[in-house]
Coordinates of N, CA and C in Angstrom, one line a residue:
X1 N 61.5 79.6 154.9 CA 63.0 79.0 155.3 C 64.1 80.1 155.2
X2 N 64.5 80.4 156.4 CA 65.5 81.6 156.6 C 66.7 81.4 155.6
X3 N 67.2 82.5 155.1 CA 68.4 82.3 154.1 C 69.7 81.8 154.7
X4 N 70.4 81.1 154.3 CA 71.6 80.5 154.9 C 72.7 81.7 154.6
X5 N 73.4 81.7 155.9 CA 74.3 82.9 155.9 C 75.8 82.4 155.4
X6 N 76.4 83.1 154.5 CA 77.6 82.6 153.9 C 78.9 82.7 155.0
X7 N 79.5 81.8 154.8 CA 80.7 82.0 156.1 C 81.8 82.8 155.6
X8 N 82.3 83.6 156.3 CA 83.4 84.3 155.9 C 84.8 83.7 156.0
X9 N 85.6 84.0 155.0 CA 86.8 82.8 154.9 C 87.5 83.4 156.3
X10 N 88.3 82.2 156.7 CA 89.3 82.5 157.8 C 90.1 83.5 157.3
X11 N 90.8 84.5 158.2 CA 91.8 85.4 157.7 C 93.0 84.9 157.5
X12 N 93.4 83.6 157.8 CA 94.5 83.1 157.5 C 94.7 82.3 156.0
X13 N 93.3 82.3 155.5 CA 93.3 81.7 154.0 C 93.0 82.6 153.1
X14 N 93.7 82.8 151.9 CA 93.3 83.3 150.9 C 91.9 82.9 150.4
X15 N 91.2 83.8 149.7 CA 89.8 83.6 149.1 C 89.8 82.4 147.9
X16 N 90.6 82.5 147.3 CA 90.7 81.5 146.3 C 92.0 80.9 145.8
X17 N 92.1 79.9 145.0 CA 93.4 79.1 144.7 C 94.2 80.0 143.7
X18 N 95.5 79.9 143.8 CA 96.5 80.4 142.7 C 96.2 79.9 141.3
X19 N 96.2 80.8 140.3 CA 95.8 80.5 139.1 C 97.1 79.6 138.3
X20 N 97.0 78.9 137.3 CA 98.0 78.5 136.4 C 98.7 79.8 135.7
X21 N 99.9 79.6 135.6 CA 100.7 80.6 134.7 C 101.4 80.1 133.6
X22 N 101.7 80.7 132.6 CA 102.5 80.5 131.2 C 103.8 80.4 131.6
X23 N 104.3 79.3 130.9 CA 105.9 79.0 130.8 C 106.6 80.3 131.0
X24 N 106.3 81.3 130.0 CA 107.3 82.1 129.9 C 107.5 83.1 131.1
X25 N 106.2 83.2 131.7 CA 106.0 84.0 132.9 C 106.9 83.4 134.3
X26 N 106.9 81.9 134.0 CA 107.7 81.0 135.0 C 109.0 81.4 134.8
X27 N 109.5 81.2 133.6 CA 110.9 81.4 133.3 C 111.1 83.1 133.7
X28 N 110.6 83.9 133.4 CA 110.8 85.3 133.9 C 111.2 85.4 135.3
X29 N 110.2 84.8 135.9 CA 110.0 84.8 137.5 C 111.6 84.2 138.1
X30 N 111.8 83.0 137.3 CA 112.9 82.2 137.8 C 114.2 83.1 137.7
X31 N 114.3 83.7 136.6 CA 115.6 84.9 136.4 C 115.4 85.7 137.4
X32 N 114.4 86.6 137.7 CA 114.2 87.5 138.5 C 114.9 86.9 140.1
X33 N 114.4 85.8 140.4 CA 114.7 85.2 141.6 C 116.2 84.9 141.6
X34 N 116.6 84.5 140.7 CA 118.1 84.2 140.5 C 119.0 85.3 140.7
X35 N 118.5 86.4 139.8 CA 119.3 87.7 139.9 C 119.3 88.3 141.3
X36 N 118.2 88.3 142.0 CA 118.1 89.2 143.2 C 118.7 88.0 144.2
X37 N 118.8 86.8 144.1 CA 119.5 85.9 145.2 C 121.1 86.4 144.8
X38 N 121.4 86.5 143.7 CA 123.1 86.9 143.7 C 123.2 88.1 144.1
X39 N 122.3 89.1 143.9 CA 122.6 90.6 144.2 C 122.5 90.7 145.9
X40 N 121.6 89.9 146.4 CA 121.7 90.1 148.0 C 121.8 88.6 148.6
X41 N 122.9 88.2 148.6 CA 123.0 86.8 149.2 C 122.9 86.8 150.7
X42 N 122.9 87.8 151.3 CA 122.8 87.9 153.0 C 121.2 88.2 153.2
X43 N 120.3 88.4 152.4 CA 118.9 88.7 152.9 C 118.3 87.9 153.7
X44 N 117.8 88.5 154.6 CA 117.2 87.7 155.8 C 116.1 88.7 156.4
X45 N 115.5 88.0 157.4 CA 114.5 89.0 158.2 C 115.3 90.2 158.9
X46 N 114.6 91.3 158.8 CA 115.3 92.4 159.4 C 114.9 92.8 160.9
X47 N 114.0 91.9 161.3 CA 113.6 92.0 162.8 C 114.4 91.1 163.4
X48 N 115.1 91.8 164.6 CA 116.0 91.0 165.4 C 115.4 90.2 166.4
X49 N 115.6 88.9 166.5 CA 114.6 87.9 167.2 C 115.6 86.5 167.7
X50 N 115.5 86.2 168.7 CA 116.2 84.9 169.1 C 115.5 83.7 169.2
X51 N 114.1 83.7 169.0 CA 113.3 82.6 169.2 C 111.9 83.1 168.3
X52 N 110.9 82.1 168.5 CA 109.6 82.3 167.7 C 108.9 83.4 168.5
X53 N 108.9 83.3 169.7 CA 108.1 84.4 170.5 C 108.5 85.8 170.1
X54 N 109.8 85.9 170.2 CA 110.3 87.3 170.0 C 110.0 87.7 168.6
X55 N 110.0 86.9 167.5 CA 109.6 87.3 166.3 C 108.3 87.7 166.1
X56 N 107.4 86.8 166.8 CA 105.9 87.1 166.8 C 105.8 88.4 167.3
X57 N 106.2 88.8 168.4 CA 106.0 90.2 169.2 C 106.4 91.3 168.3
X58 N 108.0 91.0 167.7 CA 108.3 92.1 166.8 C 107.6 92.3 165.5
X59 N 107.0 91.2 164.9 CA 106.1 91.2 163.7 C 105.0 92.1 164.2
X60 N 104.1 91.8 165.1 CA 103.4 92.6 165.6 C 103.4 94.2 166.0
X61 N 104.8 94.4 166.3 CA 104.8 95.8 166.6 C 105.3 96.5 165.2
X62 N 105.7 95.7 164.4 CA 106.2 96.2 162.9 C 105.1 96.8 162.0
X63 N 104.0 96.4 162.3 CA 102.7 97.2 161.6 C 102.7 98.8 161.7
X64 N 102.5 99.4 160.6 CA 102.8 100.9 160.4 C 104.0 101.3 161.2
X65 N 105.1 100.6 161.2 CA 106.4 101.2 162.1 C 107.4 100.5 161.1
X66 N 108.6 101.2 161.3 CA 109.7 100.5 160.5 C 110.5 99.5 161.5
X67 N 111.2 98.6 160.8 CA 111.9 97.6 161.4 C 113.1 98.1 162.3
X68 N 113.8 99.2 161.9 CA 114.7 99.8 162.6 C 114.0 100.2 164.0
X69 N 113.0 100.8 163.9 CA 112.4 101.3 165.2 C 112.0 100.1 166.1
X70 N 111.5 99.2 165.6 CA 111.2 98.2 166.2 C 112.6 97.3 167.3
X71 N 113.4 97.3 166.4 CA 114.6 96.9 166.9 C 115.2 97.8 167.9
X72 N 114.7 99.0 168.0 CA 115.2 99.9 169.2 C 114.6 99.5 170.3
X73 N 113.1 99.2 170.1 CA 112.2 99.0 171.3 C 112.3 97.7 171.9
X74 N 112.4 96.5 171.2 CA 112.2 95.2 171.7 C 113.5 95.0 172.7
X75 N 114.5 95.4 172.7 CA 115.5 95.0 173.5 C 115.0 95.1 175.3
X76 N 114.5 96.3 175.4 CA 113.9 96.5 176.7 C 112.6 95.8 177.1
X77 N 111.8 95.6 176.1 CA 110.6 95.0 176.3 C 111.2 93.4 176.4
X78 N 112.0 92.9 175.8 CA 112.4 91.3 176.0 C 113.1 91.1 177.2
X79 N 113.7 92.3 177.8 CA 114.5 92.1 178.9 C 113.6 92.0 180.3
X80 N 112.2 92.6 180.0 CA 111.4 92.9 181.0 C 110.3 91.6 180.8
X81 N 109.9 91.3 179.7 CA 109.1 90.2 179.5 C 109.4 89.3 178.6
X82 N 110.3 88.3 178.9 CA 111.0 87.4 177.7 C 110.1 86.4 177.4
X83 N 109.1 86.0 177.9 CA 108.3 84.7 177.7 C 106.8 85.0 177.6
X84 N 106.1 84.1 177.0 CA 104.7 84.5 176.8 C 104.0 84.6 178.4
X85 N 104.6 83.7 179.1 CA 104.2 83.7 180.7 C 104.3 85.1 181.3
X86 N 105.4 85.4 181.0 CA 105.8 87.0 181.6 C 104.8 87.7 181.0
X87 N 104.8 88.1 179.8 CA 103.9 89.0 179.1 C 102.6 88.9 179.4
X88 N 102.0 87.7 179.6 CA 100.7 87.5 179.7 C 100.2 88.2 181.0
X89 N 101.2 88.2 181.9 CA 100.8 89.0 183.2 C 101.2 90.2 183.2
X90 N 102.0 90.9 182.2 CA 102.3 92.2 182.2 C 101.1 93.4 182.3
X91 N 101.3 94.4 183.4 CA 100.4 95.2 183.4 C 100.4 96.0 181.9
X92 N 99.0 96.2 181.6 CA 98.8 96.9 180.3 C 99.4 98.2 180.2
X93 N 99.4 99.0 181.2 CA 100.1 100.4 181.0 C 101.5 100.3 180.7
X94 N 102.3 99.2 181.6 CA 103.6 99.0 181.3 C 104.1 98.7 179.8
X95 N 103.1 97.6 179.4 CA 103.4 97.2 178.0 C 103.2 98.4 177.0
X96 N 102.1 99.3 177.2 CA 101.9 100.5 176.6 C 103.1 101.6 176.5
X97 N 103.5 101.7 177.5 CA 104.7 102.5 177.8 C 106.2 101.9 177.1
X98 N 106.3 100.9 177.1 CA 107.5 100.0 176.2 C 107.5 100.2 175.1
X99 N 106.2 100.2 174.3 CA 106.0 99.9 172.9 C 105.6 101.4 172.2
X100 N 105.3 102.4 173.2 CA 104.7 103.4 172.7 C 105.2 104.1 171.4
X101 N 106.8 104.3 171.1 CA 107.3 104.8 170.1 C 106.9 103.9 168.6
X102 N 106.4 102.9 168.6 CA 106.3 102.0 167.7 C 104.8 102.6 166.8
X103 N 103.9 103.3 167.4 CA 102.6 103.9 167.0 C 101.7 102.9 167.5
X104 N 100.3 103.3 167.4 CA 99.3 102.6 167.9 C 99.6 101.6 169.0
X105 N 100.2 102.4 170.0 CA 100.7 101.6 171.0 C 99.6 100.9 172.0
X106 N 98.6 101.4 172.2 CA 97.5 101.0 173.0 C 97.0 99.5 172.5
X107 N 96.7 99.7 170.8 CA 96.4 98.4 170.5 C 97.2 97.3 170.5
X108 N 98.7 97.7 170.3 CA 99.6 96.7 170.0 C 99.9 96.0 171.5
X109 N 99.9 96.9 172.5 CA 100.3 96.2 173.7 C 98.9 95.3 174.2
X110 N 97.8 95.7 173.8 CA 96.7 94.9 174.0 C 96.8 93.6 173.2
X111 N 97.1 93.5 172.0 CA 97.6 92.3 171.0 C 98.5 91.6 171.7
X112 N 99.6 92.1 172.3 CA 100.7 91.5 172.8 C 100.3 90.7 174.0
X113 N 99.5 91.3 174.9 CA 99.3 90.7 176.2 C 98.1 89.4 175.9
X114 N 97.2 89.8 174.8 CA 96.3 88.8 174.7 C 96.7 87.5 173.7
X115 N 97.7 87.9 172.9 CA 98.4 86.6 172.3 C 99.1 85.7 173.3
X116 N 100.0 86.5 174.3 CA 100.7 85.7 175.3 C 99.7 84.9 176.1
X117 N 98.4 85.4 176.4 CA 97.6 84.9 177.3 C 96.9 83.5 176.5
X118 N 97.0 83.8 175.4 CA 96.2 82.7 174.4 C 97.2 81.6 174.1
X119 N 98.5 81.9 173.9 CA 99.5 81.0 173.9 C 99.9 80.2 175.1
X120 N 99.7 80.7 176.4 CA 99.5 80.1 177.5 C 98.6 79.1 177.6
X121 N 97.4 79.7 177.4 CA 96.0 78.8 177.6 C 95.8 77.7 176.8
X122 N 96.2 77.9 175.4 CA 96.0 76.8 174.2 C 97.2 76.1 173.9
X123 N 98.5 76.8 174.1 CA 99.6 76.0 173.3 C 100.4 75.7 174.4
X124 N 100.3 75.7 175.8 CA 101.3 75.2 176.9 C 102.6 76.3 176.7
X125 N 102.4 77.6 176.3 CA 103.5 78.4 176.5 C 104.1 78.4 175.1
X126 N 104.2 77.7 174.2 CA 104.8 77.5 172.9 C 104.2 78.2 171.7
X127 N 104.7 79.2 171.0 CA 104.1 79.8 169.8 C 103.6 78.5 169.0
X128 N 102.6 78.6 168.5 CA 102.0 77.7 167.5 C 102.8 77.6 166.3
X129 N 103.1 76.6 165.4 CA 103.6 76.7 164.1 C 102.5 76.2 163.1
X130 N 101.4 76.6 163.4 CA 100.3 76.4 162.3 C 99.6 77.7 161.9
X131 N 99.3 77.7 160.6 CA 98.5 79.0 160.2 C 97.4 79.3 160.8
X132 N 96.5 78.4 160.9 CA 95.2 78.6 161.5 C 95.3 79.0 163.1
X133 N 96.2 78.3 163.8 CA 96.5 78.5 165.3 C 97.3 79.9 165.3
X134 N 97.9 80.4 164.5 CA 98.6 81.7 164.8 C 97.8 82.9 164.4
X135 N 96.7 82.8 163.2 CA 96.0 83.6 162.9 C 94.7 83.7 163.9
X136 N 94.6 82.7 164.8 CA 93.8 82.8 165.9 C 94.1 84.0 167.3
X137 N 95.4 84.0 167.1 CA 96.2 85.0 168.0 C 95.5 86.4 167.8
X138 N 95.1 87.2 169.0 CA 95.2 88.7 168.8 C 96.1 89.2 168.1
X139 N 95.9 90.3 167.1 CA 96.9 90.9 166.3 C 97.7 90.1 165.4
X140 N 97.5 88.9 165.2 CA 98.0 88.2 164.2 C 97.2 87.8 162.9
X141 N 97.5 88.4 161.6 CA 96.7 88.1 160.3 C 97.7 87.3 159.5
X142 N 97.2 87.1 158.3 CA 98.0 86.2 157.3 C 99.5 86.7 157.3
X143 N 99.9 88.0 157.3 CA 101.1 88.3 156.8 C 102.1 88.4 158.0
X144 N 101.6 88.5 159.4 CA 102.4 88.2 160.5 C 102.7 86.8 160.6
X145 N 101.5 85.9 160.5 CA 101.9 84.4 160.4 C 102.8 83.9 159.5
X146 N 102.9 84.4 158.3 CA 103.8 84.1 157.4 C 105.1 84.5 157.5
X147 N 105.4 85.3 158.3 CA 106.8 85.9 158.8 C 107.3 85.0 159.9
X148 N 106.2 84.6 160.7 CA 106.6 83.5 161.9 C 107.0 82.3 161.2
X149 N 105.9 81.9 160.5 CA 106.1 80.4 159.9 C 107.5 80.2 159.1
X150 N 107.4 81.2 158.4 CA 108.7 81.1 157.3 C 110.1 81.4 157.9
X151 N 110.4 82.4 159.1 CA 111.5 82.4 159.5 C 112.1 81.9 160.9
X152 N 110.6 81.7 161.8 CA 111.3 80.9 163.0 C 110.9 79.4 162.7
X153 N 110.2 78.9 162.1 CA 109.9 77.5 162.0 C 110.3 76.9 160.5
X154 N 110.7 77.8 159.6 CA 111.3 77.1 158.1 C 109.9 76.7 157.4
X155 N 108.7 77.1 157.6 CA 107.5 76.4 156.9 C 107.1 77.8 155.9
X156 N 107.1 77.4 154.6 CA 106.6 78.2 153.5 C 105.1 78.0 153.2
X157 N 104.3 78.6 153.8 CA 102.9 78.7 153.8 C 102.3 79.7 152.9
X158 N 103.2 80.6 152.7 CA 102.7 81.8 151.9 C 104.0 82.8 151.6
X159 N 103.5 83.8 150.8 CA 104.5 85.0 150.6 C 104.0 86.1 151.4
X160 N 105.1 86.6 152.3 CA 104.6 88.0 153.1 C 104.8 89.1 151.9
X161 N 103.6 89.9 151.9 CA 103.3 90.9 151.1 C 103.2 92.1 152.0
X162 N 104.4 92.9 151.9 CA 104.4 94.3 152.5 C 104.4 95.5 151.5
X163 N 104.5 96.6 151.9 CA 104.3 97.5 150.8 C 105.5 97.6 149.7
X164 N 106.7 97.1 150.1 CA 107.8 97.1 149.1 C 107.5 95.9 148.3
X165 N 107.0 94.6 148.6 CA 106.7 93.6 147.7 C 105.5 94.1 146.9
X166 N 104.6 94.6 147.3 CA 103.4 94.9 146.5 C 103.9 96.0 145.5
X167 N 104.5 96.9 145.8 CA 105.0 97.9 144.8 C 106.0 97.2 143.9
X168 N 107.0 96.5 144.2 CA 107.8 95.7 143.3 C 107.2 94.8 142.3
X169 N 106.6 94.1 142.7 CA 105.8 92.9 142.0 C 104.8 93.7 140.8
X170 N 104.2 94.5 141.2 CA 103.4 95.4 140.4 C 104.3 95.9 139.3
X171 N 105.3 96.7 139.6 CA 106.3 97.2 138.8 C 107.0 96.1 137.9
X172 N 107.0 95.0 138.3 CA 107.6 93.8 137.5 C 106.8 93.1 136.6
X173 N 105.4 93.6 136.9 CA 104.4 93.1 136.0 C 104.2 91.6 136.3
X174 N 104.3 91.2 137.7 CA 104.1 89.8 138.3 C 102.9 89.6 138.7
X175 N 102.1 90.9 139.0 CA 100.7 91.1 139.4 C 100.1 92.3 139.0
X176 N 98.8 92.4 139.0 CA 98.2 93.7 138.7 C 97.3 94.0 139.7
X177 N 97.3 93.2 140.8 CA 96.4 93.4 142.0 C 97.1 94.4 143.1
X178 N 96.0 94.8 143.9 CA 96.4 95.9 144.9 C 96.3 95.4 146.3
X179 N 95.4 94.4 146.4 CA 95.1 93.7 147.7 C 96.1 92.6 147.9
X180 N 96.7 92.7 149.2 CA 97.7 91.8 149.7 C 97.5 90.5 149.4
X181 N 96.5 90.1 149.7 CA 96.1 88.5 149.5 C 96.0 88.2 148.1
X182 N 95.8 89.0 147.2 CA 95.6 88.7 145.6 C 96.7 88.9 145.1
X183 N 97.9 89.6 145.7 CA 99.0 89.7 145.3 C 99.7 88.3 145.6
X184 N 99.5 87.8 146.8 CA 100.1 86.8 147.2 C 99.6 85.4 146.5
X185 N 98.4 85.5 146.0 CA 97.9 84.4 145.2 C 98.6 84.3 143.8
X186 N 98.8 85.6 143.5 CA 99.5 85.8 141.9 C 100.8 85.3 142.2
X187 N 101.7 85.6 143.2 CA 103.2 84.9 143.4 C 103.1 83.8 143.7
X188 N 102.3 83.3 144.2 CA 102.5 81.9 144.7 C 102.8 80.6 143.7
X189 N 102.2 80.8 142.7 CA 102.4 79.7 141.3 C 103.5 80.2 140.6
X190 N 104.0 81.3 140.9 CA 105.3 81.8 140.1 C 106.5 81.3 140.6
X191 N 106.7 81.0 141.9 CA 108.2 80.9 142.6 C 107.6 79.3 143.4
X192 N 108.7 78.4 143.2 CA 108.8 77.1 144.1 C 108.4 77.6 145.5
X193 N 107.7 76.5 145.9 CA 107.2 76.8 147.4 C 108.6 77.1 148.6
X194 N 109.6 76.3 148.3 CA 110.8 76.4 149.1 C 111.3 77.7 149.0
X195 N 110.9 78.8 148.1 CA 111.7 80.0 148.0 C 110.7 81.1 148.6
X196 N 109.4 80.8 149.0 CA 108.3 81.7 149.2 C 109.0 82.7 150.3
X197 N 109.4 82.1 151.5 CA 109.9 83.0 152.6 C 111.1 83.8 152.1
X198 N 112.1 83.6 151.5 CA 113.1 84.4 151.3 C 113.0 85.3 150.0
X199 N 111.9 84.9 149.1 CA 111.4 85.7 148.2 C 110.9 87.1 148.5
X200 N 110.3 87.3 149.7 CA 110.0 88.6 150.5 C 111.2 89.1 150.8
X201 N 112.2 88.4 151.4 CA 113.4 89.3 151.9 C 114.0 90.0 150.6
X202 N 114.1 89.1 149.5 CA 115.0 89.8 148.4 C 114.5 90.8 147.8
X203 N 113.0 90.7 147.8 CA 112.2 91.9 147.4 C 112.2 93.2 148.1
X204 N 112.1 93.0 149.4 CA 112.2 93.8 150.4 C 113.7 94.7 150.3
X205 N 114.7 93.9 150.3 CA 116.2 94.3 150.2 C 116.2 95.1 149.0
X206 N 115.7 94.7 147.8 CA 115.6 95.3 146.4 C 115.0 96.6 146.4
X207 N 113.7 96.6 147.0 CA 112.8 97.9 147.2 C 113.8 99.2 148.0
X208 N 114.5 98.7 149.0 CA 115.2 99.5 149.8 C 116.2 100.1 149.1
X209 N 117.1 99.1 148.5 CA 118.2 99.6 147.8 C 118.3 100.1 146.5
X210 N 117.7 99.6 145.5 CA 117.3 100.0 144.2 C 116.2 100.3 143.7
X211 N 115.1 100.0 144.3 CA 113.8 100.1 143.6 C 112.9 100.9 144.4
X212 N 112.9 102.1 145.0 CA 112.1 102.7 146.0 C 110.9 103.1 145.3
X213 N 110.1 103.8 146.0 CA 108.7 104.2 145.3 C 109.1 105.4 144.1
X214 N 109.8 106.3 144.5 CA 110.4 107.3 143.8 C 111.5 107.2 142.8
X215 N 111.7 107.4 141.8 CA 113.1 107.0 141.0 C 113.7 106.1 141.5
X216 N 113.2 104.9 140.8 CA 113.9 103.8 141.1 C 115.4 103.7 140.1
X217 N 116.5 103.3 140.6 CA 117.5 103.1 139.9 C 117.7 101.9 138.9
X218 N 117.1 102.3 138.0 CA 116.8 101.1 136.9 C 118.1 101.0 136.0
X219 N 118.9 101.7 135.9 CA 120.1 101.8 135.2 C 121.4 100.7 135.7
X220 N 121.0 100.6 137.2 CA 121.7 99.9 138.0 C 121.2 98.7 138.5
X221 N 120.1 98.3 137.8 CA 119.2 97.3 138.4 C 119.6 95.8 137.8
X222 N 119.7 94.9 138.5 CA 120.1 93.5 137.9 C 119.0 92.8 137.4
X223 N 117.7 93.1 137.4 CA 116.9 92.5 136.7 C 116.0 93.4 135.6
X224 N 116.8 94.6 135.1 CA 116.1 95.5 134.4 C 115.8 94.9 132.9
X225 N 116.2 93.9 132.7 CA 116.0 93.1 131.3 C 114.7 92.5 131.4
X226 N 114.3 91.9 132.7 CA 113.3 91.2 133.0 C 112.0 92.0 133.6
X227 N 112.2 93.4 133.5 CA 111.3 94.1 134.5 C 110.6 95.0 133.3
X228 N 109.2 95.1 133.2 CA 108.5 95.9 132.2 C 108.5 97.5 132.9
X229 N 108.9 97.8 134.1 CA 108.8 99.0 134.8 C 107.6 99.7 134.7
X230 N 106.6 98.9 135.0 CA 105.1 99.2 135.0 C 104.8 100.4 136.1
X231 N 104.5 101.5 135.3 CA 104.1 102.9 136.2 C 105.5 103.7 136.5
X232 N 106.6 103.3 136.0 CA 107.8 104.0 136.2 C 107.7 105.3 135.3
X233 N 107.6 106.4 135.9 CA 107.7 107.7 135.0 C 108.9 108.5 135.2
X234 N 109.9 108.3 136.1 CA 111.2 108.9 136.2 C 112.1 108.1 136.7
X235 N 113.5 108.0 136.6 CA 114.3 107.2 136.9 C 115.5 107.7 137.8
X236 N 116.2 107.4 138.9 CA 117.2 107.7 139.6 C 118.5 107.5 139.0
X237 N 119.4 108.1 139.6 CA 120.8 107.8 139.1 C 121.2 106.5 139.6

């Protein structure tokens, strides 16, 4: 009898369930969140968008690219192809030229066109608001889906883990993981679900302002007392 093949987990789902955490860790996480919320009251998604489709496109383009660069590219892109219907019918070479400066432009253009076509085919032209449906789109993995769900639909299905979030949460001792999905699993039980989307923005703002990869400004940090500063060897002014 042939061996049964193991099913690979869907790319929109973490491989295991979040673990239970100790009360002191929960209290420390709550203090960190409260301090960051007070420090960055205007924290929000840095990708400029007017609707779910624009955010989806911008997030796909943001892979290996800065939000600033994406925001420079998207006005011309959305002026020419403002809807899934328009982008689904766009010439591949034209899309490539429009997104060239974001890097990996051929793959990104292919993903934009493919995602738009599937939105038209399977979702009547509307960006889907479910994790499984979003991660079925070309170029959309869990991180991108979390961005769209949390910021366009107000749905907290998970925590967006980018390089800032990964670095800071390790430095804060909230996780020891390096893999984004494992980091997400460690963070989810530490913070109330309603705060998951905003948590990412707060950490990203903190990473850009006070806690960069090199020489974090620990002396000016609002969460210094709650941060073990894991891996910090030198501090900035």
